[in-house]
PDB file of C-alpha atoms in Angstrom:
ATOM      1  CA  MET A   1       0.000   0.000   0.000  1.00 61.00           C
ATOM      2  CA  VAL A   2       1.317   3.456  -0.922  1.00 71.00           C
ATOM      3  CA  ARG A   3       1.899   5.957   1.870  1.00 81.00           C
ATOM      4  CA  ARG A   4      -0.084   9.125   1.288  1.00 91.00           C
ATOM      5  CA  THR A   5       1.198  12.534   2.291  1.00 94.00           C
ATOM      6  CA  ARG A   6      -0.785  15.523   3.466  1.00 95.00           C
ATOM      7  CA  ASP A   7      -0.417  16.985  -0.043  1.00 96.00           C
ATOM      8  CA  ASP A   8      -1.664  13.743  -1.588  1.00 95.00           C
ATOM      9  CA  TRP A   9      -4.812  13.935   0.526  1.00 96.00           C
ATOM     10  CA  THR A  10      -5.521  17.573  -0.294  1.00 97.00           C
ATOM     11  CA  GLU A  11      -5.029  16.772  -3.991  1.00 95.00           C
ATOM     12  CA  ILE A  12      -7.439  13.846  -3.740  1.00 96.00           C
ATOM     13  CA  ALA A  13      -9.899  16.071  -1.862  1.00 96.00           C
ATOM     14  CA  LEU A  14      -9.592  18.805  -4.529  1.00 95.00           C
ATOM     15  CA  ARG A  15     -10.480  16.294  -7.242  1.00 93.00           C
ATOM     16  CA  ALA A  16     -13.431  15.032  -5.213  1.00 94.00           C
ATOM     17  CA  LEU A  17     -14.556  18.607  -4.581  1.00 94.00           C
ATOM     18  CA  ALA A  18     -14.396  19.365  -8.316  1.00 89.00           C
ATOM     19  CA  GLU A  19     -16.350  16.235  -9.206  1.00 89.00           C
ATOM     20  CA  GLY A  20     -18.936  16.125  -6.446  1.00 91.00           C
ATOM     21  CA  GLY A  21     -18.951  19.344  -4.441  1.00 92.00           C
ATOM     22  CA  LEU A  22     -18.454  19.729  -0.705  1.00 94.00           C
ATOM     23  CA  GLY A  23     -20.318  16.536   0.114  1.00 94.00           C
ATOM     24  CA  ALA A  24     -17.748  14.508  -1.807  1.00 95.00           C
ATOM     25  CA  VAL A  25     -15.009  15.517   0.615  1.00 96.00           C
ATOM     26  CA  ALA A  26     -15.678  12.740   3.112  1.00 95.00           C
ATOM     27  CA  ILE A  27     -12.910  10.663   4.637  1.00 96.00           C
ATOM     28  CA  GLU A  28     -14.205   7.144   4.083  1.00 95.00           C
ATOM     29  CA  PRO A  29     -15.027   7.561   0.356  1.00 94.00           C
ATOM     30  CA  LEU A  30     -11.767   9.445  -0.244  1.00 95.00           C
ATOM     31  CA  ALA A  31      -9.756   6.690   1.400  1.00 94.00           C
ATOM     32  CA  ALA A  32     -11.587   4.030  -0.604  1.00 93.00           C
ATOM     33  CA  ARG A  33     -11.042   6.011  -3.797  1.00 90.00           C
ATOM     34  CA  ALA A  34      -7.316   6.230  -3.056  1.00 92.00           C
ATOM     35  CA  GLY A  35      -7.038   2.564  -2.085  1.00 90.00           C
ATOM     36  CA  ALA A  36      -5.996   3.548   1.429  1.00 91.00           C
ATOM     37  CA  THR A  37      -7.324   3.211   4.922  1.00 90.00           C
ATOM     38  CA  LYS A  38      -9.174   5.911   6.836  1.00 92.00           C
ATOM     39  CA  GLY A  39      -6.258   5.827   9.262  1.00 93.00           C
ATOM     40  CA  SER A  40      -4.032   7.181   6.514  1.00 92.00           C
ATOM     41  CA  VAL A  41      -6.205  10.289   6.275  1.00 95.00           C
ATOM     42  CA  TYR A  42      -6.517  10.582  10.050  1.00 95.00           C
ATOM     43  CA  HIS A  43      -2.724  10.399  10.347  1.00 95.00           C
ATOM     44  CA  HIS A  44      -2.606  13.839   8.666  1.00 96.00           C
ATOM     45  CA  PHE A  45      -5.981  15.337   9.611  1.00 97.00           C
ATOM     46  CA  PRO A  46      -7.880  14.918  12.880  1.00 97.00           C
ATOM     47  CA  ASN A  47     -11.247  15.167  11.100  1.00 97.00           C
ATOM     48  CA  ARG A  48     -13.066  16.042   7.884  1.00 96.00           C
ATOM     49  CA  GLU A  49     -13.136  19.748   8.750  1.00 96.00           C
ATOM     50  CA  ALA A  50      -9.340  19.869   9.029  1.00 97.00           C
ATOM     51  CA  LEU A  51      -9.001  18.123   5.664  1.00 97.00           C
ATOM     52  CA  LEU A  52     -11.511  20.471   4.065  1.00 96.00           C
ATOM     53  CA  LYS A  53      -9.787  23.530   5.550  1.00 95.00           C
ATOM     54  CA  ALA A  54      -6.367  22.396   4.287  1.00 97.00           C
ATOM     55  CA  THR A  55      -7.872  21.643   0.885  1.00 97.00           C
ATOM     56  CA  VAL A  56      -9.446  25.069   0.404  1.00 96.00           C
ATOM     57  CA  GLU A  57      -6.281  26.759   1.662  1.00 95.00           C
ATOM     58  CA  ARG A  58      -4.333  24.812  -0.949  1.00 96.00           C
ATOM     59  CA  TRP A  59      -6.834  25.936  -3.580  1.00 95.00           C
ATOM     60  CA  GLU A  60      -6.333  29.526  -2.391  1.00 95.00           C
ATOM     61  CA  ARG A  61      -2.544  29.260  -2.778  1.00 95.00           C
ATOM     62  CA  GLU A  62      -2.603  27.526  -6.141  1.00 93.00           C
ATOM     63  CA  HIS A  63      -5.469  29.370  -7.795  1.00 92.00           C
ATOM     64  CA  THR A  64      -4.897  32.848  -6.448  1.00 94.00           C
ATOM     65  CA  GLU A  65      -1.434  33.490  -5.043  1.00 95.00           C
ATOM     66  CA  LYS A  66       0.473  31.360  -7.575  1.00 95.00           C
ATOM     67  CA  VAL A  67      -1.544  32.831 -10.451  1.00 95.00           C
ATOM     68  CA  ILE A  68      -0.722  36.351  -9.260  1.00 97.00           C
ATOM     69  CA  GLU A  69       2.967  35.405  -8.994  1.00 96.00           C
ATOM     70  CA  LEU A  70       2.870  34.086 -12.565  1.00 96.00           C
ATOM     71  CA  VAL A  71       1.143  37.229 -13.836  1.00 96.00           C
ATOM     72  CA  GLU A  72       3.531  39.548 -12.014  1.00 97.00           C
ATOM     73  CA  ALA A  73       6.415  38.155 -14.078  1.00 97.00           C
ATOM     74  CA  GLU A  74       5.057  40.083 -17.074  1.00 96.00           C
ATOM     75  CA  LYS A  75       6.616  43.466 -17.810  1.00 95.00           C
ATOM     76  CA  SER A  76       3.654  45.721 -18.550  1.00 94.00           C
ATOM     77  CA  PRO A  77       0.212  46.051 -16.947  1.00 93.00           C
ATOM     78  CA  GLN A  78      -1.378  45.223 -20.330  1.00 91.00           C
ATOM     79  CA  ASP A  79       0.685  42.015 -20.556  1.00 93.00           C
ATOM     80  CA  ARG A  80      -0.164  41.146 -16.947  1.00 95.00           C
ATOM     81  CA  LEU A  81      -3.895  41.546 -17.614  1.00 93.00           C
ATOM     82  CA  ARG A  82      -3.677  39.460 -20.776  1.00 91.00           C
ATOM     83  CA  THR A  83      -1.709  36.712 -19.025  1.00 93.00           C
ATOM     84  CA  LEU A  84      -4.172  36.740 -16.141  1.00 94.00           C
ATOM     85  CA  PHE A  85      -7.105  36.258 -18.497  1.00 89.00           C
ATOM     86  CA  GLU A  86      -5.279  33.603 -20.531  1.00 88.00           C
ATOM     87  CA  THR A  87      -4.486  31.712 -17.345  1.00 88.00           C
ATOM     88  CA  VAL A  88      -7.852  31.837 -15.599  1.00 87.00           C
ATOM     89  CA  LEU A  89     -10.005  31.515 -18.718  1.00 79.00           C
ATOM     90  CA  ASP A  90      -8.037  28.559 -20.056  1.00 71.00           C
ATOM     91  CA  ARG A  91     -10.544  25.760 -20.633  1.00 56.00           C
ATOM     92  CA  THR A  92      -8.059  23.138 -19.548  1.00 55.00           C
ATOM     93  CA  ARG A  93      -7.984  24.592 -16.022  1.00 56.00           C
ATOM     94  CA  LYS A  94     -10.633  23.009 -13.901  1.00 58.00           C
ATOM     95  CA  GLY A  95     -13.055  25.630 -12.680  1.00 66.00           C
ATOM     96  CA  SER A  96     -15.193  22.976 -11.025  1.00 84.00           C
ATOM     97  CA  VAL A  97     -13.497  23.551  -7.667  1.00 89.00           C
ATOM     98  CA  GLU A  98     -14.324  27.247  -7.959  1.00 89.00           C
ATOM     99  CA  MET A  99     -17.964  26.446  -8.683  1.00 90.00           C
ATOM    100  CA  ALA A 100     -18.154  23.896  -5.846  1.00 92.00           C
ATOM    101  CA  LEU A 101     -16.780  26.471  -3.432  1.00 93.00           C
ATOM    102  CA  GLN A 102     -19.137  29.158  -4.705  1.00 93.00           C
ATOM    103  CA  ALA A 103     -22.033  26.732  -4.214  1.00 92.00           C
ATOM    104  CA  GLY A 104     -20.838  26.035  -0.670  1.00 92.00           C
ATOM    105  CA  ALA A 105     -20.231  29.683   0.193  1.00 93.00           C
ATOM    106  CA  GLU A 106     -22.433  29.455   3.293  1.00 94.00           C
ATOM    107  CA  ASN A 107     -20.265  26.728   4.835  1.00 95.00           C
ATOM    108  CA  GLU A 108     -18.404  28.077   7.868  1.00 94.00           C
ATOM    109  CA  LEU A 109     -15.050  26.727   6.613  1.00 93.00           C
ATOM    110  CA  ILE A 110     -15.526  27.872   3.022  1.00 95.00           C
ATOM    111  CA  ALA A 111     -16.996  31.339   3.618  1.00 95.00           C
ATOM    112  CA  PRO A 112     -13.906  33.028   5.105  1.00 95.00           C
ATOM    113  CA  VAL A 113     -11.554  31.557   2.498  1.00 95.00           C
ATOM    114  CA  LEU A 114     -13.879  32.474  -0.362  1.00 94.00           C
ATOM    115  CA  LYS A 115     -14.231  36.003   1.015  1.00 96.00           C
ATOM    116  CA  ARG A 116     -10.468  36.374   1.407  1.00 96.00           C
ATOM    117  CA  VAL A 117      -9.816  35.022  -2.102  1.00 96.00           C
ATOM    118  CA  THR A 118     -12.453  37.261  -3.676  1.00 96.00           C
ATOM    119  CA  GLU A 119     -11.090  40.337  -1.907  1.00 97.00           C
ATOM    120  CA  ARG A 120      -7.521  39.438  -2.933  1.00 98.00           C
ATOM    121  CA  ARG A 121      -8.490  38.855  -6.551  1.00 97.00           C
ATOM    122  CA  LEU A 122     -10.567  42.037  -6.772  1.00 98.00           C
ATOM    123  CA  GLY A 123      -7.809  44.021  -5.067  1.00 98.00           C
ATOM    124  CA  TYR A 124      -5.268  42.716  -7.537  1.00 98.00           C
ATOM    125  CA  LEU A 125      -7.516  43.554 -10.473  1.00 97.00           C
ATOM    126  CA  VAL A 126      -8.099  47.082  -9.131  1.00 98.00           C
ATOM    127  CA  GLU A 127      -4.325  47.454  -8.887  1.00 97.00           C
ATOM    128  CA  LEU A 128      -3.874  46.256 -12.482  1.00 96.00           C
ATOM    129  CA  PHE A 129      -6.510  48.608 -13.848  1.00 97.00           C
ATOM    130  CA  GLY A 130      -4.954  51.429 -11.842  1.00 97.00           C
ATOM    131  CA  GLN A 131      -1.602  50.670 -13.477  1.00 96.00           C
ATOM    132  CA  LEU A 132      -3.379  50.932 -16.810  1.00 95.00           C
ATOM    133  CA  GLY A 133      -4.326  54.507 -15.923  1.00 96.00           C
ATOM    134  CA  PHE A 134      -7.870  54.142 -14.621  1.00 97.00           C
ATOM    135  CA  ASP A 135      -8.860  56.140 -11.559  1.00 97.00           C
ATOM    136  CA  ARG A 136      -9.817  54.174  -8.437  1.00 97.00           C
ATOM    137  CA  GLU A 137     -13.575  54.235  -9.110  1.00 97.00           C
ATOM    138  CA  HIS A 138     -13.262  53.031 -12.706  1.00 96.00           C
ATOM    139  CA  ALA A 139     -10.563  50.525 -11.791  1.00 97.00           C
ATOM    140  CA  ARG A 140     -12.917  49.019  -9.177  1.00 98.00           C
ATOM    141  CA  LYS A 141     -15.823  48.802 -11.631  1.00 96.00           C
ATOM    142  CA  ARG A 142     -13.649  47.146 -14.274  1.00 96.00           C
ATOM    143  CA  ALA A 143     -12.295  44.747 -11.665  1.00 97.00           C
ATOM    144  CA  LEU A 144     -15.847  43.721 -10.764  1.00 97.00           C
ATOM    145  CA  ILE A 145     -16.713  43.227 -14.422  1.00 95.00           C
ATOM    146  CA  ALA A 146     -13.542  41.211 -15.024  1.00 94.00           C
ATOM    147  CA  PHE A 147     -14.172  38.987 -12.001  1.00 95.00           C
ATOM    148  CA  SER A 148     -17.797  38.497 -13.011  1.00 94.00           C
ATOM    149  CA  LEU A 149     -16.649  37.531 -16.506  1.00 90.00           C
ATOM    150  CA  TYR A 150     -14.296  34.984 -15.001  1.00 90.00           C
ATOM    151  CA  LEU A 151     -16.996  33.427 -12.806  1.00 91.00           C
ATOM    152  CA  GLY A 152     -19.454  33.364 -15.705  1.00 89.00           C
ATOM    153  CA  GLN A 153     -16.974  31.725 -18.044  1.00 85.00           C
ATOM    154  CA  VAL A 154     -16.013  29.109 -15.451  1.00 84.00           C
ATOM    155  CA  GLN A 155     -19.685  28.303 -14.889  1.00 86.00           C
ATOM    156  CA  MET A 156     -20.395  28.089 -18.598  1.00 85.00           C
ATOM    157  CA  PHE A 157     -17.325  25.928 -19.297  1.00 80.00           C
ATOM    158  CA  ALA A 158     -18.568  23.540 -16.595  1.00 78.00           C
ATOM    159  CA  THR A 159     -22.235  23.449 -17.577  1.00 81.00           C
ATOM    160  CA  LEU A 160     -22.157  24.099 -21.317  1.00 81.00           C
ATOM    161  CA  PRO A 161     -18.995  22.390 -22.567  1.00 74.00           C
ATOM    162  CA  GLY A 162     -18.404  22.866 -26.254  1.00 76.00           C
ATOM    163  CA  LEU A 163     -20.814  25.776 -26.473  1.00 77.00           C
ATOM    164  CA  VAL A 164     -18.583  28.436 -24.981  1.00 71.00           C
ATOM    165  CA  GLU A 165     -15.420  29.784 -26.507  1.00 73.00           C
ATOM    166  CA  SER A 166     -12.621  31.721 -24.906  1.00 72.00           C
ATOM    167  CA  VAL A 167     -13.031  35.487 -24.993  1.00 77.00           C
ATOM    168  CA  VAL A 168      -9.551  36.523 -23.818  1.00 80.00           C
ATOM    169  CA  ASP A 169      -8.764  38.968 -26.619  1.00 84.00           C
ATOM    170  CA  GLU A 170     -12.195  40.552 -26.573  1.00 86.00           C
ATOM    171  CA  ALA A 171     -12.255  40.767 -22.776  1.00 85.00           C
ATOM    172  CA  VAL A 172      -8.906  42.552 -22.619  1.00 86.00           C
ATOM    173  CA  GLN A 173      -9.953  44.940 -25.410  1.00 89.00           C
ATOM    174  CA  VAL A 174     -13.279  45.814 -23.822  1.00 90.00           C
ATOM    175  CA  LEU A 175     -11.944  46.147 -20.292  1.00 89.00           C
ATOM    176  CA  THR A 176      -9.044  48.390 -21.262  1.00 90.00           C
ATOM    177  CA  ARG A 177     -10.948  50.546 -23.753  1.00 91.00           C
ATOM    178  CA  ARG A 178     -11.383  54.172 -22.862  1.00 86.00           C
ATOM    179  CA  ASN A 179     -14.705  55.733 -23.775  1.00 73.00           C
TER     180      ASN A 179
END
């Protein structure tokens, strides 16, 4: 039997979350799915809540902080915005975790992480639009539109596969256009 690490279990939980929502992150089915014992999970996490908390914190790091780090490597604000959209609107990225977390936003473990992630993402977008020369008010509005576009695209990719196409170029053009 393979020894599972803490990272292995959060990865397995992320996949389960993407496929079945919050209810799918349950220790016994995860252990069975991984061909391991429940004790293997309990070795790393005292309970389901601890596993779920570690899983959503991993999602936060990988899908927010690491994305921002990647984007920040670009030289200009325009390039950063484009790279951000290319990264988050890439169909091959699984937005199912995002949708599962949005659906579970009332959960006491999910709510604070989702709030923190949303504030961080919006703050970063406001910063980017500010670097593009928009005043604070317009930067905030464009950030909200950009984030809404992202959530809508993720939802549509998940529920209407094959019907939706990427709108990266158009999104960047529209969001950076001056009236």
